[in-house]
C-alpha cells in the first residue's frame, strides 16, 4: 500500500489520493454549487431592483419593503425550506428560491443606496436634455448606482456560496452534499477538500465581480487617479468633480 493510499486509511485531513480518486464527484458537486449560486444571485437581482425602485418612491414604501427583506433574512434556513417545501418539493427550485429570498436584504439596500446617491443636479440636467423616466433610469441613474449595486452583488454572492451548502438537506447543496455526510462520518479529507473548494469559489467569484465592476465603472478609477495626483488648482483650492452623462450614458468627470 502506497503512502498516498495510507492517508485514506489513516483518515488524514490532507489526502491527495482522495482528490484523485473522487475527482469526478468533486467536479459534479462544484458545478452544481456554481450554477445554484449564479442563478440565485441573478434572480435575486431581478427581484431586488423593482423593490428598490418602489422603496425609493417614499418613506411609506421604503419602510415595509426594507422590513420585509430584513424579516426574510432572519428566518432560519431549515424553517425557510420547510415553508417552501409544499410549493417546490425536494428540488433545486426549493434551494434557489430560499437563496433568492435571503439575498434580497443585501441587494435591495445597496440598490436603494446607489439610486439615492445620484446627485439631484445630474437628474435635473438629464431631464432638461429631454430624458424621460425610463431613459433617465437606464442611462443615468443605474450607471451612477453601479458601484453601490456591485458592492451588494459581491456580498450577496459570497453569502450565497456559503448558504448553498445548506441545500444538502434536500440533496441539492453542491459541495454541501459532500460536507454534511463527511462530518457525520468524520471523513476528514472530504470535509477539508469540499470546504476549501467553497472558500475558493467565494474568492474567485468576488474577484471576477470586482473585475466586471472596474470594467463597467471606469470613471471611478479616473476620479481616484485625479485625487491621488493632487486634484488642486494653481491657487491651492481643490478642484470639484461634477458627474454628468456622456453619449452612452456613462458618467464622466469634468473639472
XYZ file of N, CA and C in Angstrom:
765
model
N 0.862 -1.198 0.000
C 0.000 0.000 0.000
C 0.893 1.242 0.000
N 0.651 2.199 -0.914
C 1.482 3.383 -1.029
C 1.181 4.365 0.090
N 2.081 5.361 0.210
C 1.898 6.393 1.235
C 0.631 7.183 0.962
N 0.338 7.497 -0.355
C -0.865 8.250 -0.702
C -2.122 7.486 -0.307
N -2.138 6.177 -0.542
C -3.305 5.387 -0.171
C -3.432 5.273 1.352
N -2.293 5.301 2.043
C -2.318 5.228 3.501
C -3.052 6.408 4.121
N -3.035 7.570 3.454
C -3.689 8.746 4.021
C -5.198 8.545 4.094
N -5.768 7.742 3.193
C -7.198 7.427 3.272
C -7.480 6.494 4.448
N -6.614 5.506 4.616
C -6.777 4.568 5.724
C -6.584 5.282 7.062
N -5.605 6.202 7.092
C -5.311 6.926 8.329
C -6.305 8.055 8.582
N -7.159 8.330 7.591
C -8.151 9.408 7.697
C -7.482 10.755 7.968
N -6.454 11.073 7.150
C -5.755 12.344 7.294
C -6.609 13.490 6.730
N -6.335 14.706 7.230
C -7.053 15.872 6.715
C -6.657 16.162 5.267
N -5.376 16.106 4.981
C -4.869 16.370 3.630
C -4.535 15.043 2.976
N -5.263 14.733 1.899
C -5.075 13.442 1.232
C -5.290 13.617 -0.264
N -4.191 13.629 -1.013
C -4.295 13.819 -2.461
C -4.903 12.607 -3.149
N -4.792 11.476 -2.540
C -5.414 10.279 -3.111
C -6.938 10.445 -3.126
N -7.479 11.078 -2.112
C -8.923 11.334 -2.108
C -9.298 12.256 -3.262
N -8.533 13.320 -3.464
C -8.816 14.266 -4.551
C -8.740 13.552 -5.898
N -7.731 12.682 -6.068
C -7.557 11.976 -7.341
C -8.678 10.971 -7.582
N -8.991 10.203 -6.564
C -9.964 9.132 -6.747
C -11.407 9.650 -6.792
N -11.659 10.816 -6.202
C -13.018 11.376 -6.174
C -13.133 12.626 -7.050
N -12.259 12.774 -8.024
C -12.237 13.996 -8.835
C -13.563 14.238 -9.564
N -14.174 13.168 -10.086
C -15.447 13.331 -10.796
C -16.553 13.774 -9.851
N -16.584 13.195 -8.661
C -17.583 13.567 -7.664
C -17.398 15.013 -7.218
N -16.158 15.432 -7.029
C -15.870 16.804 -6.643
C -16.256 17.785 -7.744
N -15.980 17.404 -8.996
C -16.330 18.276 -10.122
C -17.837 18.458 -10.241
N -18.586 17.376 -10.134
C -20.048 17.458 -10.236
C -20.624 18.334 -9.123
N -20.114 18.153 -7.912
C -20.611 18.944 -6.788
C -20.271 20.424 -6.961
N -19.079 20.714 -7.483
C -18.670 22.104 -7.707
C -19.523 22.760 -8.783
N -19.782 22.037 -9.870
C -20.618 22.574 -10.951
C -22.022 22.884 -10.435
N -22.595 21.961 -9.660
C -23.923 22.214 -9.093
C -23.897 23.421 -8.165
N -22.858 23.549 -7.376
C -22.729 24.672 -6.455
C -22.680 25.988 -7.225
N -21.932 26.015 -8.321
C -21.775 27.245 -9.107
C -23.094 27.662 -9.747
N -23.796 26.724 -10.391
C -24.999 27.146 -11.099
C -26.125 27.526 -10.142
N -26.193 26.885 -8.980
C -27.191 27.295 -7.990
C -26.884 28.701 -7.483
N -25.613 28.981 -7.230
C -25.224 30.303 -6.751
C -25.501 31.377 -7.787
N -25.076 31.146 -9.021
C -25.251 32.143 -10.087
C -26.725 32.409 -10.337
N -27.520 31.356 -10.442
C -28.946 31.517 -10.700
C -29.631 32.259 -9.551
N -29.273 31.940 -8.336
C -29.891 32.584 -7.176
C -29.587 34.080 -7.138
N -28.328 34.454 -7.395
C -27.958 35.871 -7.349
C -28.610 36.636 -8.496
N -28.649 36.043 -9.685
C -29.274 36.722 -10.827
C -30.768 36.944 -10.585
N -31.460 35.914 -10.110
C -32.885 36.066 -9.820
C -33.097 37.054 -8.675
N -32.223 37.009 -7.680
C -32.318 37.960 -6.580
C -32.176 39.392 -7.062
N -31.269 39.610 -8.018
C -31.070 40.953 -8.572
C -32.293 41.411 -9.355
N -32.898 40.502 -10.109
C -34.094 40.844 -10.877
C -35.262 41.221 -9.964
N -35.328 40.610 -8.801
C -36.389 40.944 -7.840
C -36.032 42.201 -7.045
N -34.754 42.370 -6.721
C -34.331 43.471 -5.855
C -34.450 44.832 -6.528
N -34.161 44.919 -7.822
C -34.200 46.218 -8.499
C -35.597 46.845 -8.488
N -36.661 46.103 -8.862
C -38.004 46.698 -8.753
C -38.372 47.079 -7.314
N -37.957 46.260 -6.347
C -38.246 46.586 -4.951
C -37.515 47.857 -4.527
N -36.276 48.037 -4.984
C -35.523 49.248 -4.660
C -36.172 50.475 -5.295
N -36.648 50.326 -6.529
C -37.339 51.441 -7.191
C -38.629 51.793 -6.458
N -39.315 50.765 -5.967
C -40.528 51.008 -5.195
C -40.202 51.711 -3.881
N -39.164 51.245 -3.196
C -38.776 51.841 -1.920
C -38.332 53.284 -2.089
N -37.792 53.614 -3.261
C -37.313 54.983 -3.497
C -38.456 55.984 -3.632
N -39.655 55.523 -3.844
C -40.785 56.408 -4.060
C -41.200 57.174 -2.805
N -40.762 56.710 -1.644
C -41.097 57.440 -0.426
C -40.978 56.567 0.798
N -41.034 57.218 1.959
C -40.840 56.505 3.213
C -41.950 55.478 3.454
N -43.165 55.761 2.983
C -44.270 54.832 3.208
C -44.119 53.561 2.386
N -43.279 53.596 1.344
C -42.951 52.380 0.598
C -41.663 51.745 1.121
N -40.680 52.577 1.462
C -39.368 52.066 1.877
C -39.459 51.250 3.160
N -40.226 51.735 4.124
C -40.298 51.048 5.424
C -40.787 49.609 5.298
N -41.922 49.336 4.640
C -42.369 47.941 4.542
C -41.465 47.070 3.682
N -40.890 47.628 2.603
C -40.006 46.839 1.739
C -38.760 46.414 2.502
N -38.123 47.363 3.182
C -36.904 47.035 3.923
C -37.201 46.128 5.107
N -38.345 46.343 5.740
C -38.718 45.487 6.877
C -38.956 44.052 6.412
N -39.640 43.900 5.282
C -39.932 42.559 4.768
C -38.655 41.808 4.412
N -37.740 42.457 3.702
C -36.497 41.781 3.312
C -35.649 41.437 4.530
N -35.689 42.290 5.554
C -34.936 42.007 6.776
C -35.520 40.811 7.513
N -36.850 40.750 7.587
C -37.515 39.621 8.254
C -37.193 38.313 7.539
N -37.215 38.335 6.205
C -36.908 37.127 5.431
C -35.502 36.632 5.735
N -34.570 37.567 5.923
C -33.175 37.186 6.169
C -33.000 36.547 7.543
N -33.895 36.886 8.487
C -33.757 36.345 9.845
C -34.390 34.967 10.003
N -35.141 34.519 9.007
C -35.777 33.201 9.093
C -34.698 32.117 8.991
N -34.605 31.200 9.921
C -33.609 30.115 9.827
C -33.785 29.313 8.542
N -32.677 28.827 8.005
C -32.721 28.127 6.715
C -33.607 26.889 6.758
N -33.551 26.137 7.843
C -34.385 24.938 7.947
C -35.863 25.299 7.929
N -36.211 26.383 8.638
C -37.606 26.828 8.640
C -38.012 27.345 7.264
N -37.112 28.074 6.599
C -37.410 28.597 5.270
C -37.685 27.466 4.287
N -36.816 26.454 4.282
C -37.005 25.338 3.362
C -38.271 24.549 3.693
N -38.593 24.448 4.978
C -39.822 23.748 5.363
C -41.059 24.487 4.865
N -41.030 25.821 4.915
C -42.159 26.613 4.435
C -42.315 26.520 2.919
N -41.190 26.411 2.213
C -41.219 26.357 0.751
C -41.441 24.945 0.214
N -41.240 23.941 1.065
C -41.322 22.547 0.627
C -42.661 22.181 -0.016
N -43.815 22.591 0.554
C -45.076 22.214 -0.092
C -45.246 22.782 -1.495
N -44.571 23.888 -1.784
C -44.704 24.542 -3.095
C -43.746 23.937 -4.117
N -42.493 23.726 -3.733
C -41.465 23.317 -4.694
C -41.044 21.858 -4.562
N -41.378 21.204 -3.463
C -40.949 19.828 -3.287
C -39.447 19.743 -3.066
N -38.923 18.519 -3.104
C -37.485 18.310 -2.909
C -36.756 18.526 -4.224
N -36.587 19.782 -4.606
C -35.984 20.120 -5.889
C -34.992 21.257 -5.723
N -34.242 21.499 -6.793
C -33.305 22.618 -6.775
C -34.042 23.953 -6.684
N -35.281 23.998 -7.190
C -36.067 25.235 -7.117
C -36.297 25.651 -5.674
N -36.429 24.678 -4.791
C -36.604 24.966 -3.368
C -35.394 25.719 -2.831
N -34.198 25.219 -3.147
C -32.965 25.844 -2.656
C -32.766 27.212 -3.286
N -32.971 27.318 -4.601
C -32.775 28.584 -5.297
C -33.725 29.654 -4.759
N -34.986 29.305 -4.560
C -35.956 30.276 -4.052
C -35.561 30.770 -2.661
N -35.143 29.860 -1.802
C -34.699 30.269 -0.475
C -33.500 31.195 -0.532
N -32.546 30.896 -1.410
C -31.355 31.740 -1.540
C -31.701 33.105 -2.120
N -32.656 33.154 -3.048
C -33.108 34.433 -3.601
C -33.687 35.309 -2.498
N -34.528 34.724 -1.658
C -35.147 35.483 -0.570
C -34.097 35.992 0.416
N -33.080 35.178 0.689
C -32.027 35.613 1.606
C -31.181 36.745 1.008
N -31.014 36.768 -0.301
C -30.163 37.783 -0.933
C -30.822 39.155 -1.010
N -32.145 39.205 -0.858
C -32.865 40.463 -1.075
C -32.472 41.554 -0.083
N -32.251 41.200 1.175
C -31.944 42.234 2.165
C -30.675 42.994 1.813
N -29.695 42.314 1.220
C -28.446 42.972 0.818
C -28.625 43.719 -0.491
N -29.222 43.070 -1.475
C -29.339 43.663 -2.806
C -30.268 44.867 -2.819
N -31.394 44.776 -2.133
C -32.339 45.900 -2.122
C -31.719 47.120 -1.462
N -31.077 46.927 -0.320
C -30.488 48.062 0.396
C -29.382 48.725 -0.412
N -28.533 47.936 -1.058
C -27.447 48.531 -1.834
C -27.951 49.201 -3.097
N -28.945 48.590 -3.753
C -29.525 49.222 -4.938
C -30.188 50.539 -4.555
N -30.908 50.555 -3.457
C -31.566 51.779 -2.997
C -30.538 52.851 -2.633
N -29.471 52.453 -1.947
C -28.430 53.410 -1.576
C -27.770 54.002 -2.820
N -27.516 53.167 -3.831
C -26.903 53.662 -5.056
C -27.804 54.632 -5.805
N -29.078 54.314 -5.900
C -30.017 55.188 -6.605
C -30.198 56.516 -5.879
N -30.253 56.467 -4.552
C -30.440 57.703 -3.789
C -29.190 58.574 -3.777
N -28.024 57.978 -4.098
C -26.782 58.745 -4.102
C -26.564 59.512 -5.399
N -27.411 59.289 -6.410
C -27.267 60.020 -7.675
C -27.569 61.489 -7.410
N -26.649 62.408 -7.751
C -26.869 63.829 -7.474
C -28.122 64.367 -8.151
N -28.873 65.186 -7.416
C -30.118 65.752 -7.954
C -29.852 66.627 -9.170
N -28.708 67.353 -9.181
C -28.423 68.235 -10.319
C -28.173 67.447 -11.592
N -27.629 66.223 -11.443
C -27.410 65.380 -12.626
C -28.747 64.956 -13.218
N -29.684 64.558 -12.362
C -31.009 64.151 -12.841
C -31.748 65.331 -13.467
N -31.618 66.523 -12.869
C -32.274 67.696 -13.429
C -31.690 68.051 -14.789
N -30.361 67.920 -14.910
C -29.725 68.204 -16.192
C -30.197 67.228 -17.263
N -30.341 65.943 -16.902
C -30.809 64.942 -17.858
C -32.250 65.230 -18.282
N -33.092 65.615 -17.315
C -34.479 65.949 -17.667
C -34.526 67.152 -18.579
N -33.632 68.120 -18.335
C -33.573 69.294 -19.197
C -33.143 68.957 -20.617
N -32.407 67.855 -20.782
C -31.988 67.403 -22.114
C -33.040 66.529 -22.774
N -34.192 66.355 -22.110
C -35.287 65.605 -22.718
C -35.343 64.142 -22.325
N -34.613 63.744 -21.306
C -34.643 62.350 -20.865
C -35.967 62.050 -20.169
N -36.634 60.985 -20.608
C -37.827 60.517 -19.924
C -37.459 59.663 -18.731
N -38.449 59.214 -17.935
C -38.150 58.435 -16.723
C -37.354 57.160 -16.989
N -37.739 56.392 -18.024
C -37.022 55.148 -18.299
C -35.613 55.416 -18.810
N -35.474 56.379 -19.709
C -34.141 56.696 -20.233
C -33.257 57.258 -19.131
N -33.832 58.056 -18.250
C -33.085 58.601 -17.117
C -32.594 57.474 -16.214
N -33.460 56.483 -15.984
C -33.087 55.364 -15.125
C -31.962 54.546 -15.729
N -32.114 54.146 -16.999
C -31.172 53.222 -17.612
C -29.859 53.881 -18.023
N -29.896 55.150 -18.421
C -28.689 55.782 -18.955
C -27.984 56.707 -17.971
N -28.648 57.061 -16.901
C -28.019 57.976 -15.940
C -27.976 57.370 -14.535
N -29.149 57.027 -13.988
C -29.210 56.616 -12.590
C -28.536 55.272 -12.336
N -28.892 54.258 -13.120
C -28.291 52.942 -12.892
C -26.772 52.935 -13.097
N -26.242 53.583 -14.175
C -24.777 53.620 -14.292
C -24.100 54.269 -13.085
N -24.689 55.360 -12.571
C -24.095 56.018 -11.410
C -24.260 55.194 -10.135
N -25.275 54.326 -10.098
C -25.514 53.491 -8.920
C -24.720 52.195 -8.947
N -24.010 51.923 -10.038
C -23.314 50.642 -10.184
C -22.316 50.336 -9.067
N -21.492 51.291 -8.610
C -20.544 50.940 -7.534
C -21.231 50.388 -6.294
N -22.293 51.044 -5.835
C -23.016 50.557 -4.656
C -23.730 49.249 -4.962
N -24.290 49.140 -6.171
C -25.010 47.925 -6.543
C -24.062 46.736 -6.616
N -22.889 46.933 -7.189
C -21.926 45.834 -7.295
C -21.376 45.445 -5.920
N -21.273 46.404 -5.021
C -20.845 46.056 -3.662
C -21.850 45.092 -3.043
N -23.141 45.352 -3.270
C -24.163 44.445 -2.770
C -24.135 43.100 -3.455
N -23.905 43.091 -4.768
C -23.852 41.830 -5.511
C -22.688 40.968 -5.016
N -21.556 41.598 -4.745
C -20.393 40.846 -4.274
C -20.659 40.219 -2.903
N -21.264 41.000 -2.007
C -21.577 40.466 -0.680
C -22.608 39.347 -0.783
N -23.646 39.571 -1.607
C -24.695 38.564 -1.763
C -24.147 37.285 -2.377
N -23.213 37.409 -3.318
C -22.645 36.230 -3.969
C -21.825 35.397 -2.986
N -20.962 36.056 -2.232
C -20.149 35.336 -1.247
C -21.041 34.672 -0.203
N -22.080 35.397 0.228
C -23.014 34.832 1.194
C -23.761 33.631 0.620
N -24.139 33.729 -0.658
C -24.880 32.642 -1.298
C -24.010 31.407 -1.483
N -22.729 31.602 -1.771
C -21.811 30.460 -1.888
C -21.818 29.657 -0.589
N -21.819 30.361 0.533
C -21.829 29.668 1.823
C -23.186 29.028 2.108
N -24.273 29.767 1.830
C -25.610 29.268 2.143
C -26.048 28.112 1.251
N -25.476 28.016 0.061
C -25.838 26.930 -0.853
C -25.607 25.564 -0.216
N -24.606 25.463 0.648
C -24.301 24.176 1.277
C -25.471 23.657 2.103
N -26.328 24.576 2.592
C -27.472 24.161 3.407
C -28.455 23.342 2.581
N -28.413 23.534 1.253
C -29.299 22.768 0.377
C -29.041 21.280 0.406
N -27.995 20.864 1.101
C -27.704 19.433 1.205
C -28.811 18.680 1.927
N -29.644 19.390 2.701
C -30.727 18.711 3.415
C -31.781 18.174 2.452
N -31.794 18.701 1.219
C -32.698 18.163 0.200
C -31.906 17.567 -0.962
N -30.600 17.378 -0.758
C -29.761 16.770 -1.788
C -29.365 17.691 -2.906
N -29.546 19.024 -2.729
C -29.207 19.999 -3.768
C -28.318 21.088 -3.188
N -27.258 20.668 -2.531
C -26.403 21.634 -1.856
C -25.023 21.774 -2.437
N -24.813 21.264 -3.661
C -23.488 21.388 -4.254
C -22.436 20.711 -3.397
N -21.434 21.461 -3.019
C -20.368 20.912 -2.179
C -20.877 20.547 -0.790
N -22.012 21.115 -0.401
C -22.613 20.738 0.879
C -23.038 19.287 0.908
N -23.334 18.721 -0.283
C -23.683 17.304 -0.362
C -22.524 16.409 0.052
N -21.308 16.940 -0.040
C -20.123 16.186 0.389
C -19.768 16.489 1.840
N -19.982 17.746 2.248
C -19.581 18.149 3.599
C -20.453 17.483 4.666
N -21.780 17.508 4.468
C -22.698 17.002 5.503
C -22.447 15.540 5.855
N -22.422 14.618 4.880
C -22.182 13.217 5.258
C -20.770 12.982 5.772
N -19.800 13.772 5.282
C -18.421 13.599 5.747
C -18.277 14.021 7.196
N -19.024 15.065 7.602
C -18.997 15.485 9.005
C -19.578 14.390 9.891
N -20.672 13.800 9.444
C -21.318 12.739 10.235
C -20.436 11.500 10.379
N -19.657 11.227 9.325
C -18.798 10.036 9.365
C -17.356 10.350 9.745
N -17.076 11.627 10.026
C -15.715 12.070 10.381
C -14.703 11.756 9.282
N -15.130 11.929 8.011
C -14.234 11.725 6.870
C -13.487 13.044 6.648
N -12.312 13.163 7.257
C -11.602 14.430 7.320
C -11.210 14.981 5.951
N -10.689 14.147 5.072
C -10.234 14.619 3.771
C -11.378 15.211 2.961
N -12.546 14.589 3.037
C -13.697 15.085 2.282
C -14.201 16.408 2.862
N -14.231 16.505 4.187
C -14.662 17.756 4.820
C -13.743 18.901 4.419
N -12.442 18.687 4.531
C -11.480 19.751 4.244
C -11.491 20.118 2.763
N -11.488 19.129 1.879
C -11.434 19.404 0.442
C -12.661 20.185 -0.021
N -13.853 19.741 0.376
C -15.079 20.426 -0.026
C -15.152 21.831 0.569
N -14.695 21.980 1.791
C -14.709 23.299 2.434
C -13.750 24.258 1.741
N -12.567 23.769 1.406
C -11.591 24.610 0.701
C -12.128 25.022 -0.662
N -12.802 24.120 -1.349
C -13.385 24.454 -2.642
C -14.455 25.539 -2.498
N -15.233 25.494 -1.426
C -16.231 26.542 -1.170
C -15.556 27.906 -0.994
N -14.490 27.926 -0.220
C -13.764 29.178 0.004
C -13.180 29.697 -1.312
N -12.596 28.803 -2.106
C -12.029 29.209 -3.394
C -13.098 29.744 -4.336
N -14.272 29.108 -4.337
C -15.371 29.605 -5.167
C -15.758 31.026 -4.766
N -15.838 31.278 -3.469
C -16.199 32.610 -2.993
C -15.151 33.642 -3.396
N -13.878 33.293 -3.260
C -12.800 34.217 -3.615
C -12.782 34.499 -5.108
N -12.919 33.455 -5.920
C -12.908 33.631 -7.375
C -14.103 34.472 -7.822
N -15.280 34.192 -7.261
C -16.479 34.953 -7.620
C -16.316 36.427 -7.264
N -15.768 36.694 -6.088
C -15.583 38.085 -5.659
C -14.602 38.812 -6.570
N -13.506 38.151 -6.938
C -12.513 38.776 -7.816
C -13.084 39.010 -9.215
N -13.861 38.053 -9.723
C -14.476 38.227 -11.044
C -15.450 39.403 -11.043
N -16.269 39.493 -10.012
C -17.229 40.592 -9.924
C -16.515 41.934 -9.763
N -15.421 41.944 -9.018
C -14.635 43.174 -8.879
C -14.084 43.602 -10.234
N -13.610 42.625 -11.034
C -13.112 42.939 -12.364
C -14.204 43.497 -13.270
N -15.389 42.883 -13.222
C -16.517 43.378 -14.024
C -16.897 44.790 -13.585
N -16.896 45.025 -12.283
C -17.236 46.356 -11.772
C -16.249 47.406 -12.287
N -14.982 47.082 -12.281
C -13.966 48.031 -12.759
C -14.110 48.295 -14.255
N -14.520 47.275 -15.008
C -14.731 47.472 -16.446
C -15.946 48.356 -16.730
N -16.995 48.191 -15.916
C -18.233 48.929 -16.149
C -18.231 50.326 -15.538
N -17.301 50.589 -14.624
C -17.252 51.903 -13.975
C -15.856 52.513 -14.081
N -15.391 52.781 -15.303
C -14.031 53.326 -15.459
C -13.881 54.719 -14.858
N -15.003 55.469 -14.723
C -14.911 56.818 -14.173
C -14.505 56.820 -12.711
N -14.781 55.718 -11.983
C -14.380 55.664 -10.576
C -12.861 55.586 -10.453
N -12.223 54.872 -11.374
C -10.758 54.801 -11.364
C -10.164 56.143 -11.736
N -10.799 56.823 -12.697
C -10.290 58.128 -13.135
C -10.382 59.148 -12.015
N -11.501 59.118 -11.264
C -11.657 60.082 -10.177
C -10.664 59.809 -9.057
N -10.393 58.515 -8.777
C -9.392 58.184 -7.760
C -8.005 58.617 -8.196
N -7.728 58.446 -9.505
C -6.437 58.872 -10.021
C -6.257 60.367 -9.913
N -7.337 61.117 -10.157
C -7.269 62.568 -10.056
C -7.000 63.011 -8.627
N -7.693 62.374 -7.667
C -7.464 62.706 -6.272
C -6.047 62.338 -5.843
N -5.560 61.193 -6.351
C -4.213 60.771 -5.982
C -3.153 61.703 -6.526
N -3.432 62.352 -7.677
C -2.466 63.261 -8.286
C -2.487 64.643 -7.643
N -3.378 64.866 -6.712
C -3.434 66.161 -6.039
C -4.763 66.820 -6.234
N -5.237 66.858 -7.509
C -6.536 67.403 -7.818
C -6.731 68.828 -7.352
N -5.676 69.672 -7.354
C -5.818 71.039 -6.865
C -5.570 72.034 -7.971
N -6.175 73.190 -7.882
C -5.976 74.266 -8.839
C -4.697 75.030 -8.476
N -4.183 75.880 -9.413
C -2.965 76.636 -9.116
C -3.107 77.531 -7.898
N -4.325 78.012 -7.595
C -4.485 78.889 -6.442
C -4.565 78.133 -5.122
N -4.370 76.769 -5.171
C -4.328 75.971 -3.952
C -5.627 75.347 -3.573
N -6.751 75.732 -4.273
C -8.033 75.130 -3.947
C -8.209 73.837 -4.716
N -8.800 72.863 -4.072
C -9.021 71.558 -4.695
C -10.125 71.659 -5.729
N -9.919 71.017 -6.873
C -10.926 71.057 -7.932
C -12.126 70.231 -7.545
N -13.279 70.583 -8.083
C -14.511 69.868 -7.810
C -14.880 69.052 -9.036
N -15.269 67.795 -8.810
C -15.654 66.912 -9.908
C -17.162 66.782 -9.944
N -17.756 67.125 -11.063
C -19.204 67.051 -11.203
C -19.541 65.980 -12.213
N -20.191 64.907 -11.819
C -20.538 63.853 -12.767
C -21.607 64.323 -13.724
N -21.495 63.908 -14.940
C -22.519 64.203 -15.934
C -22.727 62.989 -16.775
N -23.526 63.046 -17.776
C -23.847 61.874 -18.582
C -23.283 62.042 -19.968
N -22.494 61.060 -20.416
C -21.928 61.099 -21.750
C -22.911 60.588 -22.780
N -22.428 60.407 -24.014
C -23.305 59.992 -25.100
C -23.917 58.650 -24.846
N -23.154 57.756 -24.202
C -23.668 56.409 -23.944
C -24.267 56.282 -22.550
N -24.380 57.420 -21.859
C -24.981 57.378 -20.536
C -23.996 57.127 -19.419
N -22.689 56.954 -19.724
C -21.702 56.693 -18.683
C -21.224 58.005 -18.102
N -21.130 58.147 -16.799
C -20.688 59.381 -16.173
C -19.234 59.670 -16.503
N -18.916 60.932 -16.702
C -17.543 61.325 -16.947
C -17.208 62.466 -16.006
N -15.935 62.543 -15.610
C -15.527 63.591 -14.691
C -15.173 64.867 -15.437
N -15.604 66.028 -14.914
C -15.309 67.300 -15.539
C -14.838 68.261 -14.466
N -13.592 68.659 -14.560
C -13.046 69.519 -13.521
C -13.473 70.961 -13.743
